[in-house]
PDB file of C-alpha atoms in Angstrom:
ATOM      1  CA  MET A  22     -19.878  -6.709 -24.877  1.00  0.00           C
ATOM      2  CA  THR A  23     -17.852  -6.856 -21.810  1.00  0.00           C
ATOM      3  CA  THR A  24     -18.846  -5.383 -18.295  1.00  0.00           C
ATOM      4  CA  PRO A  25     -16.568  -2.792 -16.835  1.00  0.00           C
ATOM      5  CA  GLN A  26     -15.063  -3.962 -14.033  1.00  0.00           C
ATOM      6  CA  ALA A  27     -16.025  -2.017 -10.731  1.00  0.00           C
ATOM      7  CA  PRO A  28     -12.965  -0.383  -9.066  1.00  0.00           C
ATOM      8  CA  LEU A  29     -11.431  -1.981  -6.214  1.00  0.00           C
ATOM      9  CA  SER A  30     -12.436  -0.966  -2.815  1.00  0.00           C
ATOM     10  CA  GLN A  31      -9.475   0.406  -0.270  1.00  0.00           C
ATOM     11  CA  ASP A  32     -10.067  -2.743   1.352  1.00  0.00           C
ATOM     12  CA  GLU A  33      -9.405  -4.772  -1.437  1.00  0.00           C
ATOM     13  CA  LEU A  34      -6.285  -2.858  -2.238  1.00  0.00           C
ATOM     14  CA  LYS A  35      -5.317  -3.357   1.102  1.00  0.00           C
ATOM     15  CA  THR A  36      -5.593  -7.086   0.869  1.00  0.00           C
ATOM     16  CA  LEU A  37      -3.685  -7.013  -2.532  1.00  0.00           C
ATOM     17  CA  VAL A  38      -1.021  -5.189  -1.194  1.00  0.00           C
ATOM     18  CA  GLY A  39      -0.588  -7.483   2.114  1.00  0.00           C
ATOM     19  CA  GLN A  40      -0.599 -10.692  -0.321  1.00  0.00           C
ATOM     20  CA  ALA A  41       2.187  -8.709  -2.460  1.00  0.00           C
ATOM     21  CA  ALA A  42       4.127  -8.573   0.809  1.00  0.00           C
ATOM     22  CA  LEU A  43       4.909 -12.262   0.763  1.00  0.00           C
ATOM     23  CA  GLN A  44       7.485 -12.033  -1.541  1.00  0.00           C
ATOM     24  CA  TYR A  45       9.808  -9.980   0.558  1.00  0.00           C
ATOM     25  CA  VAL A  46       9.733 -12.772   3.480  1.00  0.00           C
ATOM     26  CA  VAL A  47      12.627 -14.790   3.827  1.00  0.00           C
ATOM     27  CA  PRO A  48      12.083 -18.420   4.610  1.00  0.00           C
ATOM     28  CA  GLY A  49      13.599 -19.665   7.444  1.00  0.00           C
ATOM     29  CA  GLU A  50      14.086 -16.493   9.030  1.00  0.00           C
ATOM     30  CA  ILE A  51      12.062 -14.080  11.472  1.00  0.00           C
ATOM     31  CA  VAL A  52       9.986 -11.175   9.769  1.00  0.00           C
ATOM     32  CA  GLY A  53       9.498  -7.860  11.497  1.00  0.00           C
ATOM     33  CA  VAL A  54       5.734  -7.031  11.513  1.00  0.00           C
ATOM     34  CA  GLY A  55       4.291  -3.258  11.774  1.00  0.00           C
ATOM     35  CA  THR A  56       0.590  -2.668  12.827  1.00  0.00           C
ATOM     36  CA  GLY A  57      -2.593  -1.352  11.526  1.00  0.00           C
ATOM     37  CA  SER A  58      -5.572  -2.155   8.966  1.00  0.00           C
ATOM     38  CA  THR A  59      -2.898  -2.558   5.768  1.00  0.00           C
ATOM     39  CA  VAL A  60      -0.748  -4.850   7.780  1.00  0.00           C
ATOM     40  CA  ASN A  61      -3.660  -6.899   9.535  1.00  0.00           C
ATOM     41  CA  LYS A  62      -3.916  -7.919   5.829  1.00  0.00           C
ATOM     42  CA  PHE A  63      -0.425  -9.006   5.421  1.00  0.00           C
ATOM     43  CA  ILE A  64      -0.829 -10.921   8.824  1.00  0.00           C
ATOM     44  CA  ASP A  65      -3.836 -12.798   7.351  1.00  0.00           C
ATOM     45  CA  ALA A  66      -1.801 -13.730   4.085  1.00  0.00           C
ATOM     46  CA  LEU A  67       1.650 -14.714   6.483  1.00  0.00           C
ATOM     47  CA  ALA A  68      -0.417 -17.238   7.949  1.00  0.00           C
ATOM     48  CA  SER A  69      -0.319 -19.468   4.452  1.00  0.00           C
ATOM     49  CA  MET A  70       3.374 -19.678   5.067  1.00  0.00           C
ATOM     50  CA  LYS A  71       3.950 -19.973   8.640  1.00  0.00           C
ATOM     51  CA  ASP A  72       5.471 -23.131   8.920  1.00  0.00           C
ATOM     52  CA  GLN A  73       8.256 -21.401   6.238  1.00  0.00           C
ATOM     53  CA  ILE A  74       9.472 -18.865   9.056  1.00  0.00           C
ATOM     54  CA  LYS A  75      10.673 -18.951  12.330  1.00  0.00           C
ATOM     55  CA  GLY A  76       8.218 -16.478  13.623  1.00  0.00           C
ATOM     56  CA  ALA A  77       7.807 -12.754  13.822  1.00  0.00           C
ATOM     57  CA  VAL A  78       8.988  -9.607  15.827  1.00  0.00           C
ATOM     58  CA  SER A  79       5.616  -7.479  16.474  1.00  0.00           C
ATOM     59  CA  SER A  80       5.617  -3.754  16.806  1.00  0.00           C
ATOM     60  CA  SER A  81       1.997  -3.947  19.110  1.00  0.00           C
ATOM     61  CA  VAL A  82       0.220  -5.621  20.904  1.00  0.00           C
ATOM     62  CA  ALA A  83      -2.717  -5.962  18.478  1.00  0.00           C
ATOM     63  CA  SER A  84      -0.322  -7.035  15.921  1.00  0.00           C
ATOM     64  CA  THR A  85       1.108 -10.019  18.513  1.00  0.00           C
ATOM     65  CA  GLU A  86      -2.025 -10.940  19.543  1.00  0.00           C
ATOM     66  CA  ARG A  87      -3.153 -11.340  15.643  1.00  0.00           C
ATOM     67  CA  LEU A  88       0.017 -13.282  14.828  1.00  0.00           C
ATOM     68  CA  LYS A  89      -0.163 -15.289  17.848  1.00  0.00           C
ATOM     69  CA  ALA A  90      -3.935 -16.061  17.147  1.00  0.00           C
ATOM     70  CA  LEU A  91      -3.020 -17.447  13.891  1.00  0.00           C
ATOM     71  CA  GLY A  92      -0.191 -19.826  15.206  1.00  0.00           C
ATOM     72  CA  ILE A  93       2.761 -17.843  14.634  1.00  0.00           C
ATOM     73  CA  THR A  94       5.610 -17.567  17.067  1.00  0.00           C
ATOM     74  CA  VAL A  95       6.124 -14.011  18.294  1.00  0.00           C
ATOM     75  CA  PHE A  96       9.629 -12.916  19.612  1.00  0.00           C
ATOM     76  CA  ASP A  97      10.929 -10.149  21.764  1.00  0.00           C
ATOM     77  CA  ALA A  98      12.846  -7.654  19.863  1.00  0.00           C
ATOM     78  CA  ASN A  99      15.542  -8.000  22.554  1.00  0.00           C
ATOM     79  CA  THR A 100      16.289 -11.407  21.889  1.00  0.00           C
ATOM     80  CA  VAL A 101      16.888 -10.966  17.989  1.00  0.00           C
ATOM     81  CA  GLU A 102      20.010  -9.113  16.574  1.00  0.00           C
ATOM     82  CA  SER A 103      18.719  -8.268  13.525  1.00  0.00           C
ATOM     83  CA  LEU A 104      15.774  -8.904  10.810  1.00  0.00           C
ATOM     84  CA  SER A 105      16.193  -9.078   7.094  1.00  0.00           C
ATOM     85  CA  VAL A 106      12.729  -7.115   6.545  1.00  0.00           C
ATOM     86  CA  TYR A 107      10.168  -5.423   8.178  1.00  0.00           C
ATOM     87  CA  ILE A 108       6.732  -5.125   6.782  1.00  0.00           C
ATOM     88  CA  ASP A 109       4.660  -2.255   7.788  1.00  0.00           C
ATOM     89  CA  GLY A 110       2.008   0.561   6.388  1.00  0.00           C
ATOM     90  CA  ALA A 111       2.051   4.312   6.360  1.00  0.00           C
ATOM     91  CA  ASP A 112       0.020   7.169   6.832  1.00  0.00           C
ATOM     92  CA  GLU A 113       1.833   9.016   4.475  1.00  0.00           C
ATOM     93  CA  ILE A 114       4.546   8.237   2.255  1.00  0.00           C
ATOM     94  CA  ASP A 115       6.581  10.647  -0.508  1.00  0.00           C
ATOM     95  CA  GLY A 116       8.451  10.284  -3.620  1.00  0.00           C
ATOM     96  CA  LYS A 117      11.742   9.433  -1.795  1.00  0.00           C
ATOM     97  CA  GLY A 118      10.280   6.801   0.679  1.00  0.00           C
ATOM     98  CA  PHE A 119      10.043   8.730   3.467  1.00  0.00           C
ATOM     99  CA  MET A 120       6.997   8.668   5.865  1.00  0.00           C
ATOM    100  CA  VAL A 121       4.308   9.862   8.294  1.00  0.00           C
ATOM    101  CA  LYS A 122       3.300   7.013  10.828  1.00  0.00           C
ATOM    102  CA  GLY A 123       1.587   6.371  14.196  1.00  0.00           C
ATOM    103  CA  GLY A 124      -1.558   7.018  13.139  1.00  0.00           C
ATOM    104  CA  GLY A 125      -2.300   3.595  15.062  1.00  0.00           C
ATOM    105  CA  ALA A 126      -0.576   4.907  18.175  1.00  0.00           C
ATOM    106  CA  ALA A 127       2.258   2.484  17.691  1.00  0.00           C
ATOM    107  CA  LEU A 128       4.989   4.446  16.139  1.00  0.00           C
ATOM    108  CA  THR A 129       7.637   4.240  19.008  1.00  0.00           C
ATOM    109  CA  ARG A 130       7.729   0.243  18.782  1.00  0.00           C
ATOM    110  CA  GLU A 131       7.409   0.446  14.777  1.00  0.00           C
ATOM    111  CA  LYS A 132      10.386   2.493  14.568  1.00  0.00           C
ATOM    112  CA  ILE A 133      12.593   0.351  17.157  1.00  0.00           C
ATOM    113  CA  VAL A 134      11.739  -2.619  14.587  1.00  0.00           C
ATOM    114  CA  ALA A 135      12.329  -0.650  11.624  1.00  0.00           C
ATOM    115  CA  ALA A 136      15.675   0.016  13.122  1.00  0.00           C
ATOM    116  CA  GLN A 137      16.605  -3.684  13.843  1.00  0.00           C
ATOM    117  CA  ALA A 138      15.576  -4.645   9.743  1.00  0.00           C
ATOM    118  CA  LYS A 139      17.857  -4.499   6.940  1.00  0.00           C
ATOM    119  CA  GLN A 140      14.810  -3.540   4.372  1.00  0.00           C
ATOM    120  CA  PHE A 141      11.526  -1.400   5.187  1.00  0.00           C
ATOM    121  CA  VAL A 142       8.767  -2.614   2.886  1.00  0.00           C
ATOM    122  CA  CYS A 143       5.945  -0.006   3.112  1.00  0.00           C
ATOM    123  CA  ILE A 144       2.718  -1.544   1.987  1.00  0.00           C
ATOM    124  CA  VAL A 145      -0.155   1.340   1.332  1.00  0.00           C
ATOM    125  CA  ASP A 146      -2.993   2.162  -1.109  1.00  0.00           C
ATOM    126  CA  GLU A 147      -2.478   5.031  -3.289  1.00  0.00           C
ATOM    127  CA  SER A 148      -4.232   7.394  -1.264  1.00  0.00           C
ATOM    128  CA  LYS A 149      -0.984   7.487   1.197  1.00  0.00           C
ATOM    129  CA  LEU A 150       1.058   9.345  -1.594  1.00  0.00           C
ATOM    130  CA  VAL A 151       1.874  12.867  -0.893  1.00  0.00           C
ATOM    131  CA  GLU A 152       4.277  15.091  -2.605  1.00  0.00           C
ATOM    132  CA  ALA A 153       5.250  16.646   1.153  1.00  0.00           C
ATOM    133  CA  LEU A 154       4.592  14.943   4.206  1.00  0.00           C
ATOM    134  CA  GLY A 155       2.295  16.849   6.758  1.00  0.00           C
ATOM    135  CA  ASN A 156      -1.059  16.977   5.120  1.00  0.00           C
ATOM    136  CA  PHE A 157      -1.680  13.965   7.779  1.00  0.00           C
ATOM    137  CA  PRO A 158      -1.445  15.069  11.369  1.00  0.00           C
ATOM    138  CA  LEU A 159       1.549  14.213  12.395  1.00  0.00           C
ATOM    139  CA  PRO A 160       1.843  11.831  15.718  1.00  0.00           C
ATOM    140  CA  VAL A 161       4.467  12.340  18.328  1.00  0.00           C
ATOM    141  CA  GLU A 162       4.717  10.000  21.244  1.00  0.00           C
ATOM    142  CA  VAL A 163       5.375  12.337  24.612  1.00  0.00           C
ATOM    143  CA  ILE A 164       5.896  12.007  27.882  1.00  0.00           C
ATOM    144  CA  PRO A 165       2.882  13.558  29.497  1.00  0.00           C
ATOM    145  CA  MET A 166       4.566  16.167  31.430  1.00  0.00           C
ATOM    146  CA  ALA A 167       6.391  17.319  28.704  1.00  0.00           C
ATOM    147  CA  ALA A 168       3.053  17.547  26.067  1.00  0.00           C
ATOM    148  CA  ALA A 169       2.382  21.236  26.783  1.00  0.00           C
ATOM    149  CA  GLN A 170       6.125  22.701  26.088  1.00  0.00           C
ATOM    150  CA  ILE A 171       6.337  20.455  23.073  1.00  0.00           C
ATOM    151  CA  ALA A 172       3.127  21.849  21.901  1.00  0.00           C
ATOM    152  CA  ARG A 173       4.516  25.357  21.897  1.00  0.00           C
ATOM    153  CA  LYS A 174       7.757  24.113  20.366  1.00  0.00           C
ATOM    154  CA  PHE A 175       5.243  23.274  17.691  1.00  0.00           C
ATOM    155  CA  ALA A 176       3.400  26.429  17.871  1.00  0.00           C
ATOM    156  CA  ALA A 177       6.827  28.084  16.782  1.00  0.00           C
ATOM    157  CA  MET A 178       6.823  25.867  13.591  1.00  0.00           C
ATOM    158  CA  GLY A 179       3.218  26.729  12.388  1.00  0.00           C
ATOM    159  CA  GLY A 180       1.833  23.793  13.653  1.00  0.00           C
ATOM    160  CA  THR A 181      -1.135  22.902  16.295  1.00  0.00           C
ATOM    161  CA  ALA A 182      -0.684  19.965  18.387  1.00  0.00           C
ATOM    162  CA  THR A 183      -3.616  18.493  20.284  1.00  0.00           C
ATOM    163  CA  ILE A 184      -3.423  15.625  22.474  1.00  0.00           C
ATOM    164  CA  ARG A 185      -5.280  12.463  21.369  1.00  0.00           C
ATOM    165  CA  MET A 186      -8.184  11.315  23.296  1.00  0.00           C
ATOM    166  CA  LYS A 187     -10.162   7.887  23.861  1.00  0.00           C
ATOM    167  CA  ASP A 188     -13.063   7.797  25.816  1.00  0.00           C
ATOM    168  CA  GLY A 189     -12.800  11.389  26.826  1.00  0.00           C
ATOM    169  CA  GLN A 190      -9.518  10.826  28.244  1.00  0.00           C
ATOM    170  CA  PRO A 191      -5.669  11.174  26.671  1.00  0.00           C
ATOM    171  CA  LEU A 192      -4.746   8.148  25.004  1.00  0.00           C
ATOM    172  CA  VAL A 193      -2.353   5.909  26.576  1.00  0.00           C
ATOM    173  CA  THR A 194       0.380   3.920  24.455  1.00  0.00           C
ATOM    174  CA  ASP A 195       1.461   0.520  24.687  1.00  0.00           C
ATOM    175  CA  ASN A 196       4.525   2.222  26.427  1.00  0.00           C
ATOM    176  CA  GLY A 197       2.459   4.229  28.901  1.00  0.00           C
ATOM    177  CA  GLN A 198       2.934   7.636  27.285  1.00  0.00           C
ATOM    178  CA  HIS A 199       0.677  10.146  25.307  1.00  0.00           C
ATOM    179  CA  ILE A 200       0.394  11.508  21.918  1.00  0.00           C
ATOM    180  CA  LEU A 201       0.496  14.887  20.379  1.00  0.00           C
ATOM    181  CA  ASP A 202      -1.352  15.106  16.837  1.00  0.00           C
ATOM    182  CA  VAL A 203       0.398  17.967  15.035  1.00  0.00           C
ATOM    183  CA  ARG A 204      -1.486  19.816  11.962  1.00  0.00           C
ATOM    184  CA  GLY A 205      -0.688  22.505   9.582  1.00  0.00           C
ATOM    185  CA  LEU A 206       3.137  21.556   9.233  1.00  0.00           C
ATOM    186  CA  ARG A 207       4.598  20.964   5.533  1.00  0.00           C
ATOM    187  CA  ILE A 208       7.937  18.627   6.053  1.00  0.00           C
ATOM    188  CA  THR A 209       9.969  19.643   3.145  1.00  0.00           C
ATOM    189  CA  ASP A 210      13.202  18.147   4.706  1.00  0.00           C
ATOM    190  CA  PRO A 211      12.254  15.231   6.966  1.00  0.00           C
ATOM    191  CA  LEU A 212      15.911  14.090   7.342  1.00  0.00           C
ATOM    192  CA  ALA A 213      16.526  17.293   9.321  1.00  0.00           C
ATOM    193  CA  PHE A 214      12.967  17.780  10.885  1.00  0.00           C
ATOM    194  CA  GLU A 215      12.973  14.354  12.164  1.00  0.00           C
ATOM    195  CA  SER A 216      16.600  15.108  13.976  1.00  0.00           C
ATOM    196  CA  GLU A 217      15.551  18.320  15.454  1.00  0.00           C
ATOM    197  CA  VAL A 218      12.558  17.014  17.007  1.00  0.00           C
ATOM    198  CA  ASN A 219      14.128  13.870  18.510  1.00  0.00           C
ATOM    199  CA  GLN A 220      16.013  16.087  20.257  1.00  0.00           C
ATOM    200  CA  TRP A 221      13.007  18.148  22.364  1.00  0.00           C
ATOM    201  CA  PRO A 222      13.184  16.997  25.860  1.00  0.00           C
ATOM    202  CA  GLY A 223      10.181  14.818  26.301  1.00  0.00           C
ATOM    203  CA  VAL A 224      10.006  13.508  23.093  1.00  0.00           C
ATOM    204  CA  VAL A 225       9.834   9.844  22.841  1.00  0.00           C
ATOM    205  CA  THR A 226       9.039   9.373  18.787  1.00  0.00           C
ATOM    206  CA  VAL A 227       8.057  11.518  16.218  1.00  0.00           C
ATOM    207  CA  GLY A 228       6.218  10.092  13.427  1.00  0.00           C
ATOM    208  CA  VAL A 229       8.449  10.960  10.635  1.00  0.00           C
ATOM    209  CA  PHE A 230      10.309   8.218   9.355  1.00  0.00           C
ATOM    210  CA  ALA A 231      12.935   9.383   7.447  1.00  0.00           C
ATOM    211  CA  HIS A 232      16.164   7.861   8.920  1.00  0.00           C
ATOM    212  CA  GLN A 233      14.236   4.640   8.910  1.00  0.00           C
ATOM    213  CA  LYS A 234      12.771   5.091   5.681  1.00  0.00           C
ATOM    214  CA  ALA A 235      11.390   2.532   3.308  1.00  0.00           C
ATOM    215  CA  SER A 236      13.238   1.063   0.726  1.00  0.00           C
ATOM    216  CA  VAL A 237      10.498  -0.326  -1.015  1.00  0.00           C
ATOM    217  CA  CYS A 238       6.638   0.694  -1.555  1.00  0.00           C
ATOM    218  CA  LEU A 239       4.273  -1.816  -2.722  1.00  0.00           C
ATOM    219  CA  MET A 240       1.177   0.315  -3.190  1.00  0.00           C
ATOM    220  CA  GLY A 241      -2.056  -0.677  -4.349  1.00  0.00           C
ATOM    221  CA  THR A 242      -3.884   0.894  -7.364  1.00  0.00           C
ATOM    222  CA  ALA A 243      -6.348   0.600  -9.546  1.00  0.00           C
ATOM    223  CA  ALA A 244      -4.208  -1.060 -12.094  1.00  0.00           C
ATOM    224  CA  GLY A 245      -3.166  -3.123  -9.533  1.00  0.00           C
ATOM    225  CA  VAL A 246       0.086  -3.187  -7.351  1.00  0.00           C
ATOM    226  CA  LYS A 247       2.952  -1.035  -7.920  1.00  0.00           C
ATOM    227  CA  THR A 248       6.591  -1.378  -6.734  1.00  0.00           C
ATOM    228  CA  PHE A 249       8.441   1.536  -5.947  1.00  0.00           C
ATOM    229  CA  THR A 250      12.269   1.225  -5.027  1.00  0.00           C
ATOM    230  CA  TYR A 251      14.127   3.900  -3.060  1.00  0.00           C
TER     231      TYR A 251
END
């Protein structure tokens, strides 16, 4: 009689997709690396093939430190013309590869590196799959003096925006700005939504990744890693 296997934990699913992403890394090139707990698993796996790549472009100070600690060279984004692949997680992803990102506050740099890459490989566990974006509070990086004005614009859309706090003070991003987290939205047209919010004065980056959507998603499930191509 075989003992039934215990379901994989969320942490184990993250490890699986982090390792699966290695197949998208092009030997001899520079890889774009995102930010977050799932990406940390990818960075750890990337150490096993660090001698086969030139290095990485990183989307956050935290990822840069982790890469360097493992002996992987990190290049300034300005010195790299393009990347074959960018590998990052998401807070939500829908059936078309549109995402919400920024739970880790690195959305601006993530979007910059994603825009440099020919392919965005999203690595997530199946809890991140949604029918429509908006269940996860939408992160929006803003210039502090515009925060109240932008919050009023979201209120007119039916959303509630609050400044993200850390240790009793507004969180300051790697870029020296603040983040609004917007609850209560249902984003049915991510491309149009991203384009509109991008135009608002004081918005640095909105955490909808529609213009920089995923080309591939590696999703950790109870049945193993599923691959979705968009």
